[in-house]
Short mmCIF file of C-alpha atoms in Angstrom, two decimals:
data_model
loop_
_atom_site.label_atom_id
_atom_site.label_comp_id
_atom_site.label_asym_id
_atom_site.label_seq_id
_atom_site.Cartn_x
_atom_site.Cartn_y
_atom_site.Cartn_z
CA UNK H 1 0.00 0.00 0.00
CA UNK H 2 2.93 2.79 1.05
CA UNK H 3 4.70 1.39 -2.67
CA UNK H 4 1.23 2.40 -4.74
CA UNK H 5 0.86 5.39 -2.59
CA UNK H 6 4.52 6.51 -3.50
CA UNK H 7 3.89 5.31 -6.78
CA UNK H 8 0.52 7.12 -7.25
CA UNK H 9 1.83 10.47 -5.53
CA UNK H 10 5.13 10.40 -8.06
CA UNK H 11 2.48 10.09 -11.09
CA UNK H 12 1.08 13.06 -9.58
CA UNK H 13 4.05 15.20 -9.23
CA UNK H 14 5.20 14.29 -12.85
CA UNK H 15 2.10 14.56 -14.87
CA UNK H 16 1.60 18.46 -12.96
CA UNK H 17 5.50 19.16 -13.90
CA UNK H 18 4.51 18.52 -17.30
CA UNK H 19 1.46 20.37 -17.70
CA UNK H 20 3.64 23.26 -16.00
CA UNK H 21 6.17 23.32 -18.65
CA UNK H 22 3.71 22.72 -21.58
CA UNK H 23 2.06 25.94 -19.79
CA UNK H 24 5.68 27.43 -19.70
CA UNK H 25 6.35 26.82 -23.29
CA UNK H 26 2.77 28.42 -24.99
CA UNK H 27 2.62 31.61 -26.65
CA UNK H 28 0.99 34.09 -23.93
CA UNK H 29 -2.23 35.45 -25.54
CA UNK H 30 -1.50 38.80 -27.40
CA UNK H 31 -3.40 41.80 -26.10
CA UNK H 32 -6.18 43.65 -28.39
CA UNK H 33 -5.49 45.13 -30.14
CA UNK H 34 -2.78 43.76 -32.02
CA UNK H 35 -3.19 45.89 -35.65
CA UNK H 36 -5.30 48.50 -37.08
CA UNK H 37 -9.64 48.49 -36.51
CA UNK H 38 -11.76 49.15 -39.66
CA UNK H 39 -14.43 51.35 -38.56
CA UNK H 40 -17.28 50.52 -41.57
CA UNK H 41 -19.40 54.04 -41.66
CA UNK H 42 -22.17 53.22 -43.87
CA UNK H 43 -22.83 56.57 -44.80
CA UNK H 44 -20.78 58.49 -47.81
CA UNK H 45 -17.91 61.19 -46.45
CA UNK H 46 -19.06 64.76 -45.88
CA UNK H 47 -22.13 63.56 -43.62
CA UNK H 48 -23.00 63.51 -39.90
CA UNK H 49 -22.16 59.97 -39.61
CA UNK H 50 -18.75 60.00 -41.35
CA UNK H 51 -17.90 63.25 -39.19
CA UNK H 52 -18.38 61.88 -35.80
CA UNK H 53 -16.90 58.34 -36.94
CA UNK H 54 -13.64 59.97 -38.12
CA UNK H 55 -13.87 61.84 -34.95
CA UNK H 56 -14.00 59.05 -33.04
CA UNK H 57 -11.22 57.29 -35.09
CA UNK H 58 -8.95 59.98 -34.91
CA UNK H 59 -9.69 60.56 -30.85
CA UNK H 60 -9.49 56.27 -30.76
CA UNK H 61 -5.82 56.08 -32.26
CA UNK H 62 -4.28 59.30 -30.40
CA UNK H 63 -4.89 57.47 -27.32
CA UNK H 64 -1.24 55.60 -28.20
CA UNK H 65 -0.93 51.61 -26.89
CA UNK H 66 -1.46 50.02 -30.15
CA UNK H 67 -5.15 51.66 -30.54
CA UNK H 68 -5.38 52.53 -34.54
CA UNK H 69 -8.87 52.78 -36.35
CA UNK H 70 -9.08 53.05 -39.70
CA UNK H 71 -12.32 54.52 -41.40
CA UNK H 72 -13.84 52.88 -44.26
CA UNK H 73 -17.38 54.21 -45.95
CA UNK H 74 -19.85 51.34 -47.47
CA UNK H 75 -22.70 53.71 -48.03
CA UNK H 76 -26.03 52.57 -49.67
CA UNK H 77 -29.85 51.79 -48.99
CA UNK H 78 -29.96 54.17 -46.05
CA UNK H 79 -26.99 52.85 -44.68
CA UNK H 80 -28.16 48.99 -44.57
CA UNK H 81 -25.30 47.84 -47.05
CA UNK H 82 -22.55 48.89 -44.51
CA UNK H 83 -24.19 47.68 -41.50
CA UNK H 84 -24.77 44.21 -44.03
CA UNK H 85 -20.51 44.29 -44.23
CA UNK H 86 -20.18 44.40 -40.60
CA UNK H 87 -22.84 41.67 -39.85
CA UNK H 88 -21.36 39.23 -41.71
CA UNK H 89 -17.46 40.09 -40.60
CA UNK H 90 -15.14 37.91 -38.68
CA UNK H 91 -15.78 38.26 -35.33
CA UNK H 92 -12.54 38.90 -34.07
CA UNK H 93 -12.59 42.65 -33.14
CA UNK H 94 -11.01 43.73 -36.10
CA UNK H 95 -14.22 45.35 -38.08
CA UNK H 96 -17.21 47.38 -36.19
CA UNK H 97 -19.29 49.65 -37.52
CA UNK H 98 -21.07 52.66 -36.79
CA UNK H 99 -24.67 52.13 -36.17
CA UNK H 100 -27.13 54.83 -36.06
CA UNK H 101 -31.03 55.39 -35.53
CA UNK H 102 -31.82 55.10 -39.31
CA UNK H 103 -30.41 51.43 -39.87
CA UNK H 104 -30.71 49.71 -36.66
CA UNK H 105 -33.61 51.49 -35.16
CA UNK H 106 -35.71 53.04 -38.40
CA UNK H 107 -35.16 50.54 -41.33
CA UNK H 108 -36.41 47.47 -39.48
CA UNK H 109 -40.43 49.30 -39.69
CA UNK H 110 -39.70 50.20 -43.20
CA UNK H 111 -37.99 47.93 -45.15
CA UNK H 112 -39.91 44.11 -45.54
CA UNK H 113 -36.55 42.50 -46.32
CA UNK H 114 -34.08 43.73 -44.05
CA UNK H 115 -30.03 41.98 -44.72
CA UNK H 116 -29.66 41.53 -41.27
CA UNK H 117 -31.56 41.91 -37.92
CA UNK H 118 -30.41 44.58 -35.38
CA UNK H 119 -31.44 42.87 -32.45
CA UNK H 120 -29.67 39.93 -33.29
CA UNK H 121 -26.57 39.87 -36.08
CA UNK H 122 -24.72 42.48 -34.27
CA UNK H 123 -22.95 43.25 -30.54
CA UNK H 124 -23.31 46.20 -29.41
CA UNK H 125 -20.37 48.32 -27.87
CA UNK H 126 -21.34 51.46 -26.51
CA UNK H 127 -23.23 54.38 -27.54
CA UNK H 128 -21.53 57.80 -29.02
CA UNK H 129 -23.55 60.70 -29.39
CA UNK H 130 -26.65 62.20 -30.33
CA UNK H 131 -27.96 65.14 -32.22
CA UNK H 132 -31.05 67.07 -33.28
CA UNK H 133 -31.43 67.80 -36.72
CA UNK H 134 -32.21 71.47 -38.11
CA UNK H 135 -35.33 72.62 -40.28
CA UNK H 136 -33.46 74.50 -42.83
CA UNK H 137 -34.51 76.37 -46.57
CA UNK H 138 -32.02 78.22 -49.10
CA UNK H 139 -31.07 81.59 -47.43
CA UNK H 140 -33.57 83.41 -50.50
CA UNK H 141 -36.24 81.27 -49.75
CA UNK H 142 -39.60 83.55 -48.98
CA UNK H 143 -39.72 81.81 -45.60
CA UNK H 144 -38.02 83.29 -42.51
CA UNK H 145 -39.76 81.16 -39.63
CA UNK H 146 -41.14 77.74 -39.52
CA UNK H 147 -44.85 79.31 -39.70
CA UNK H 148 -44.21 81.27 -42.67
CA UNK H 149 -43.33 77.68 -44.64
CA UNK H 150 -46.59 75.78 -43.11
CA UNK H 151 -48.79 78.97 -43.74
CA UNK H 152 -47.38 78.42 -47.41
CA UNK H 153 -47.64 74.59 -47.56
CA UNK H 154 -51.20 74.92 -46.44
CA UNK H 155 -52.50 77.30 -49.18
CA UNK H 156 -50.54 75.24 -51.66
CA UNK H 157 -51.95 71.88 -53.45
CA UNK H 158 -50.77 68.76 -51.26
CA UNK H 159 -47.16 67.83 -52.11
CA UNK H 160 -46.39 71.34 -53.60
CA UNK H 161 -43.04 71.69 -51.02
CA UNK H 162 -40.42 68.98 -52.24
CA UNK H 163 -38.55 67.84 -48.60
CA UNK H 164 -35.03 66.71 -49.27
CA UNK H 165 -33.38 63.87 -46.77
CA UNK H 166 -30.15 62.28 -46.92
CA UNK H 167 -32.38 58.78 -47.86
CA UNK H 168 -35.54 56.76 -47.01
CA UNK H 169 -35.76 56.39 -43.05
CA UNK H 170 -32.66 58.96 -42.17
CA UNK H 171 -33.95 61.09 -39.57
CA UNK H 172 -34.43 63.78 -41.82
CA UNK H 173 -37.15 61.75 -43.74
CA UNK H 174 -38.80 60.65 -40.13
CA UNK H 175 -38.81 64.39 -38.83
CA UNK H 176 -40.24 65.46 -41.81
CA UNK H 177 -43.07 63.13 -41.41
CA UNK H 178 -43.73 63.63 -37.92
CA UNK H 179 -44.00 67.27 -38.87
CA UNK H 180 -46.36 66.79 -41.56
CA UNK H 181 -48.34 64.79 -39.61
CA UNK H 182 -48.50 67.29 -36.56
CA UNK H 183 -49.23 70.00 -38.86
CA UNK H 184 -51.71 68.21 -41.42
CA UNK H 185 -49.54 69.36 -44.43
CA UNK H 186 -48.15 67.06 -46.91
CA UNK H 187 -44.33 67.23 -48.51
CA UNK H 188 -43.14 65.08 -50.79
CA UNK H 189 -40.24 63.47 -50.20
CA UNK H 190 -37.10 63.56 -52.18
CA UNK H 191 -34.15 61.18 -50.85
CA UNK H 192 -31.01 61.37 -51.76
CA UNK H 193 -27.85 59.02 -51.09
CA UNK H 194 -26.56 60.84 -48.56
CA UNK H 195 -26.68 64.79 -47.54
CA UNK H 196 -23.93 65.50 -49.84
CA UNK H 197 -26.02 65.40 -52.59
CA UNK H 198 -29.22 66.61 -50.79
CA UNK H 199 -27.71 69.85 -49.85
CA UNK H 200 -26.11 70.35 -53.34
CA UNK H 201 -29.91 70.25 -55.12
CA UNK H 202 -31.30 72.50 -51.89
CA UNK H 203 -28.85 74.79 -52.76
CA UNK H 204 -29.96 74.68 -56.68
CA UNK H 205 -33.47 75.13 -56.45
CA UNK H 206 -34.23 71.17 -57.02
CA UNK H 207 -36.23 71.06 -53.57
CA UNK H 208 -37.67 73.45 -50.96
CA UNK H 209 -36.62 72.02 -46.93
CA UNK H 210 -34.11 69.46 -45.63
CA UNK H 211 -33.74 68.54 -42.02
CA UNK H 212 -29.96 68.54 -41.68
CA UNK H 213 -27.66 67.53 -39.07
CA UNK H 214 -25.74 70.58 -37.62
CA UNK H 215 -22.77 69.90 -38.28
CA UNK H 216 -22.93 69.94 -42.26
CA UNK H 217 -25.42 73.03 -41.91
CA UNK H 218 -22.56 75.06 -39.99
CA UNK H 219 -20.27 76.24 -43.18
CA UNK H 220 -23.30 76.62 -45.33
CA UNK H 221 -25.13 78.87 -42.67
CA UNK H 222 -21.45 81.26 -42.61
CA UNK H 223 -21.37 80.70 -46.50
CA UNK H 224 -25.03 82.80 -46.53
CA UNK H 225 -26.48 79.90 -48.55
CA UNK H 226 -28.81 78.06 -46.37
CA UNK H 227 -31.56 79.79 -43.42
CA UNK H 228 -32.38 78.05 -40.25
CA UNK H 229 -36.04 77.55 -39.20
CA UNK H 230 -35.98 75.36 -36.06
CA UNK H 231 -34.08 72.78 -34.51
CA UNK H 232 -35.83 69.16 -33.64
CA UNK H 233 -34.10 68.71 -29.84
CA UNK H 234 -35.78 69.28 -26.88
CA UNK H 235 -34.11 73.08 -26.12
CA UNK H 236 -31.77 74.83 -28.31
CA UNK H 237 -28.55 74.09 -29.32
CA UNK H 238 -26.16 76.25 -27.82
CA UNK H 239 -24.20 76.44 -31.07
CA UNK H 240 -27.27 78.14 -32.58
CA UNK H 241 -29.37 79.51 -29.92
CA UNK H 242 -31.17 81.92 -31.94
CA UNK H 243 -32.86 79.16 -33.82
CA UNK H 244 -36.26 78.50 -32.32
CA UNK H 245 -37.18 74.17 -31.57
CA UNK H 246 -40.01 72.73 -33.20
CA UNK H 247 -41.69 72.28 -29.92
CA UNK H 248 -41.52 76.24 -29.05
CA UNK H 249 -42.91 76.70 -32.72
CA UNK H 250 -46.10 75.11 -31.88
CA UNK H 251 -45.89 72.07 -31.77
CA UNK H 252 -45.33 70.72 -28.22
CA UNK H 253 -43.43 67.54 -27.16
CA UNK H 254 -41.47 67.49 -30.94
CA UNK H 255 -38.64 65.49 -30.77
CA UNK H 256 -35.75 63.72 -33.58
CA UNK H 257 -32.11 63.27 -32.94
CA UNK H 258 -29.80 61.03 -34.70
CA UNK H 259 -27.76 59.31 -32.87
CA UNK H 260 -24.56 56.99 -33.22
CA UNK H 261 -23.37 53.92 -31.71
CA UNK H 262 -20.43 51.38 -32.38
CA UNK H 263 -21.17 47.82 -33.06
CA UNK H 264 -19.63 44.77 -34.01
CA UNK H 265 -20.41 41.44 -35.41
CA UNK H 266 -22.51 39.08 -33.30
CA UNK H 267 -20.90 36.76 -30.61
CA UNK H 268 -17.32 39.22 -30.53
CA UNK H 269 -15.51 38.24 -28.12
CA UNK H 270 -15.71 39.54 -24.48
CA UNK H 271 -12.26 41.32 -24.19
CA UNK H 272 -12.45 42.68 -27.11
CA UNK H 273 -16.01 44.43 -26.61
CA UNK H 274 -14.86 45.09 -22.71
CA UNK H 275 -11.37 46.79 -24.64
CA UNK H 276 -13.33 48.73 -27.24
CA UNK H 277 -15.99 50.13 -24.61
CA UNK H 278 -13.54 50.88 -22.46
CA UNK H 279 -11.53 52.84 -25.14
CA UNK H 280 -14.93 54.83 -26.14
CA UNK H 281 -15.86 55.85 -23.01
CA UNK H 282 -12.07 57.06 -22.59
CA UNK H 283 -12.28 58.96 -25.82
CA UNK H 284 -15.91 60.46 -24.97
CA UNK H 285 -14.70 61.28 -21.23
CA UNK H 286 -12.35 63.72 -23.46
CA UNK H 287 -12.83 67.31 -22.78
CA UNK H 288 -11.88 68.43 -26.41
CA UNK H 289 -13.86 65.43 -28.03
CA UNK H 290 -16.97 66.83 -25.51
CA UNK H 291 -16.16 70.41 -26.88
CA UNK H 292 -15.55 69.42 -30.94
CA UNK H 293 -19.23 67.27 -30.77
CA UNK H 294 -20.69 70.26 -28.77
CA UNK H 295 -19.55 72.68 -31.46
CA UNK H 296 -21.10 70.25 -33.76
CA UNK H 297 -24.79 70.50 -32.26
CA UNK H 298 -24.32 67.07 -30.55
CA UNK H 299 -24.41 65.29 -27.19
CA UNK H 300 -22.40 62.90 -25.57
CA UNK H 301 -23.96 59.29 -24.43
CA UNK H 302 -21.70 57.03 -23.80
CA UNK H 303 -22.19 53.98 -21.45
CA UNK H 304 -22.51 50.25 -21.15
CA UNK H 305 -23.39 48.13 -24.00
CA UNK H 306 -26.44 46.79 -21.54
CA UNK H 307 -27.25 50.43 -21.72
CA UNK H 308 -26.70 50.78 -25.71
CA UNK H 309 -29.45 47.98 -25.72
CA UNK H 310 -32.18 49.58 -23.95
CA UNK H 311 -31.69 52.72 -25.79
CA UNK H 312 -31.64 51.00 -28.98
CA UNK H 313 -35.24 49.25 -28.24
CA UNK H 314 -37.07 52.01 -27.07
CA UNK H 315 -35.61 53.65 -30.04
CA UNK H 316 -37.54 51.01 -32.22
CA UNK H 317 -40.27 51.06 -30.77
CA UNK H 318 -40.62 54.93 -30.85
CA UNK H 319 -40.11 54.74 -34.51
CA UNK H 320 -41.92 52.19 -35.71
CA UNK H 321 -44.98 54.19 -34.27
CA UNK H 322 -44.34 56.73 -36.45
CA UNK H 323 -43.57 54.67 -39.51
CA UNK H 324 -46.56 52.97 -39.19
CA UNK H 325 -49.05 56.16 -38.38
CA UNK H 326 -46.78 57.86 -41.92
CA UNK H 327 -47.53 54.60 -43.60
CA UNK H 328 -43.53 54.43 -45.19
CA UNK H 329 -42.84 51.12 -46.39
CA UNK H 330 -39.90 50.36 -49.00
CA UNK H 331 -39.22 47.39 -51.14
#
């Protein structure tokens, strides 16, 4: 009995001696991340999107450590052909996206074939920022406040004012909607791929009113070519506080921002979401990335992807109520 004790306990001592030095001899497990991020923004340059996400990319890679995001634009079909790219990515941490109300919280309600579902094909990381988006006409357009366009729209046969919006289900197209509908007016609706483009034909003549995000407004409003009618947040921006909200024009409780959030494929990887949220919240902590989005007419968010999650579904629900009541549906 003491020999197969001995012998037993000398097993023991060998078999953990190995398992030490097989231990000793792996590769330790690199740390994330190792080489460059594609950020997919599936939006085309010169946008709100692509501003914050190369924003966020440049803020993301100045942080030194190995950090280095590289920006890549898949725009098309309000934004659903980038957000497609990420879905079906390698799930390694190596490609996110950046998510935003129109695909993962608008396009669900509107379009009956969707390439991927939001609740399920992708992980989400942490929120960015939000941002109201601004009623504006050419700066020689006849109207000066938001009452002198609806006073016009109402005399006018139904579909007389041609909106512009950066595509079907931006939040341009869903504010202009809710405002029709709280006004009983009707527009119709001219997308565009993108507010490049949009703001280039409101400019020529081609349409009438655009809700567009601050930030691209900015230049034009200093360039004398576009006029400011109201803003769609809450209060007013403090980068334009002589602009009047929706709400204070009449029509209480208004309410539109677009917002932005980073996402990944489904199932990534815990350290790499925990690295990447981490890293966000960082770069959003930032008191010149809090003063370059404020300057741009938007607001910080931030947070936990558990928080990203019930922001995003009360998101969809919100707008799928007003999808439904505008009756939008897309092939």
């Amino acid at each position: 009995m003491k020999f197969s004790s001995a012998h037993a306990f000398m097993r023991s001592l060998c078999a953990a001696a190995g398992l030490a030095a097989a231990m000793a001899g792996a590769p330790a497990q690199a740390a994330y991340p190792e080489r460059p991020i594609n950020l997919i923004v599936p939006m085309p340059p010169g946008g709100g999107t692509d501003t914050v996400s190369r924003l966020v990319a440049e803020r993301v890679g100045a942080g030194g450590a190995g950090w280095s995001m590289v920006v890549q634009n898949k725009p098309g079909a309000t934004g659903n052909i980038g957000m497609e790219f990420v879905a079906r990515a390698e799930p390694d941490g190596y490609t996110v996206g950046m998510g935003q109300a129109a695909n993962l919280a608008i396009n669900p309600a509107i379009y009956p074939r969707m390439p991927f579902k939001p609740a399920e094909d992708f992980t989400l990381i942490g929120l960015v920022a939000a941002q109201p988006v601004v009623l504006v006409v050419r700066a020689d357009s006849p109207y000066r406040t938001l009452k002198d366009l609806l006073d016009d729209a109402h005399k006018r046969p139904a579909g007389s004012l041609r909106l512009a919006s950066a595509g079907n289900g931006t939040i341009g197209h869903m504010a202009g909607m809710m405002l029709a509908r709280r006004a009983d007016v009707e527009f119709l609706h001219v997308p565009y791929k993108g507010a490049g483009p949009a703001v280039t034909d409101l400019v020529g003549g081609q349409t009438d009113l655009y809700f567009i995000t601050p930030q691209t407004a900015f230049a034009l409003f200093k360039a004398g070519k576009l006029r400011a009618l109201a803003v769609t947040s809450t209060s007013r921006l403090e980068a334009l506080p002589e602009v009047p909200t929706v709400a204070e024009s009449g029509f209480a409780g208004f309410e539109a921002s677009a917002w932005t959030g980073l996402v990944g494929p489904a199932n990534l990887p815990a350290p790499a979401v925990q690295a990447l949220n981490a890293r966000l919240q960082t770069v959003l902590a930032e008191p010149e990335m809090k003063r370059r989005l404020a300057d741009e007419g938007s607001q910080v968010l931030g947070g936990t992807p558990q928080a990203f999650r019930q922001y995003l579904d009360s998101e969809t629900v919100k707008w799928g109520e007003v999808v439904k009541a505008a009756g939008i549906r897309l092939d």
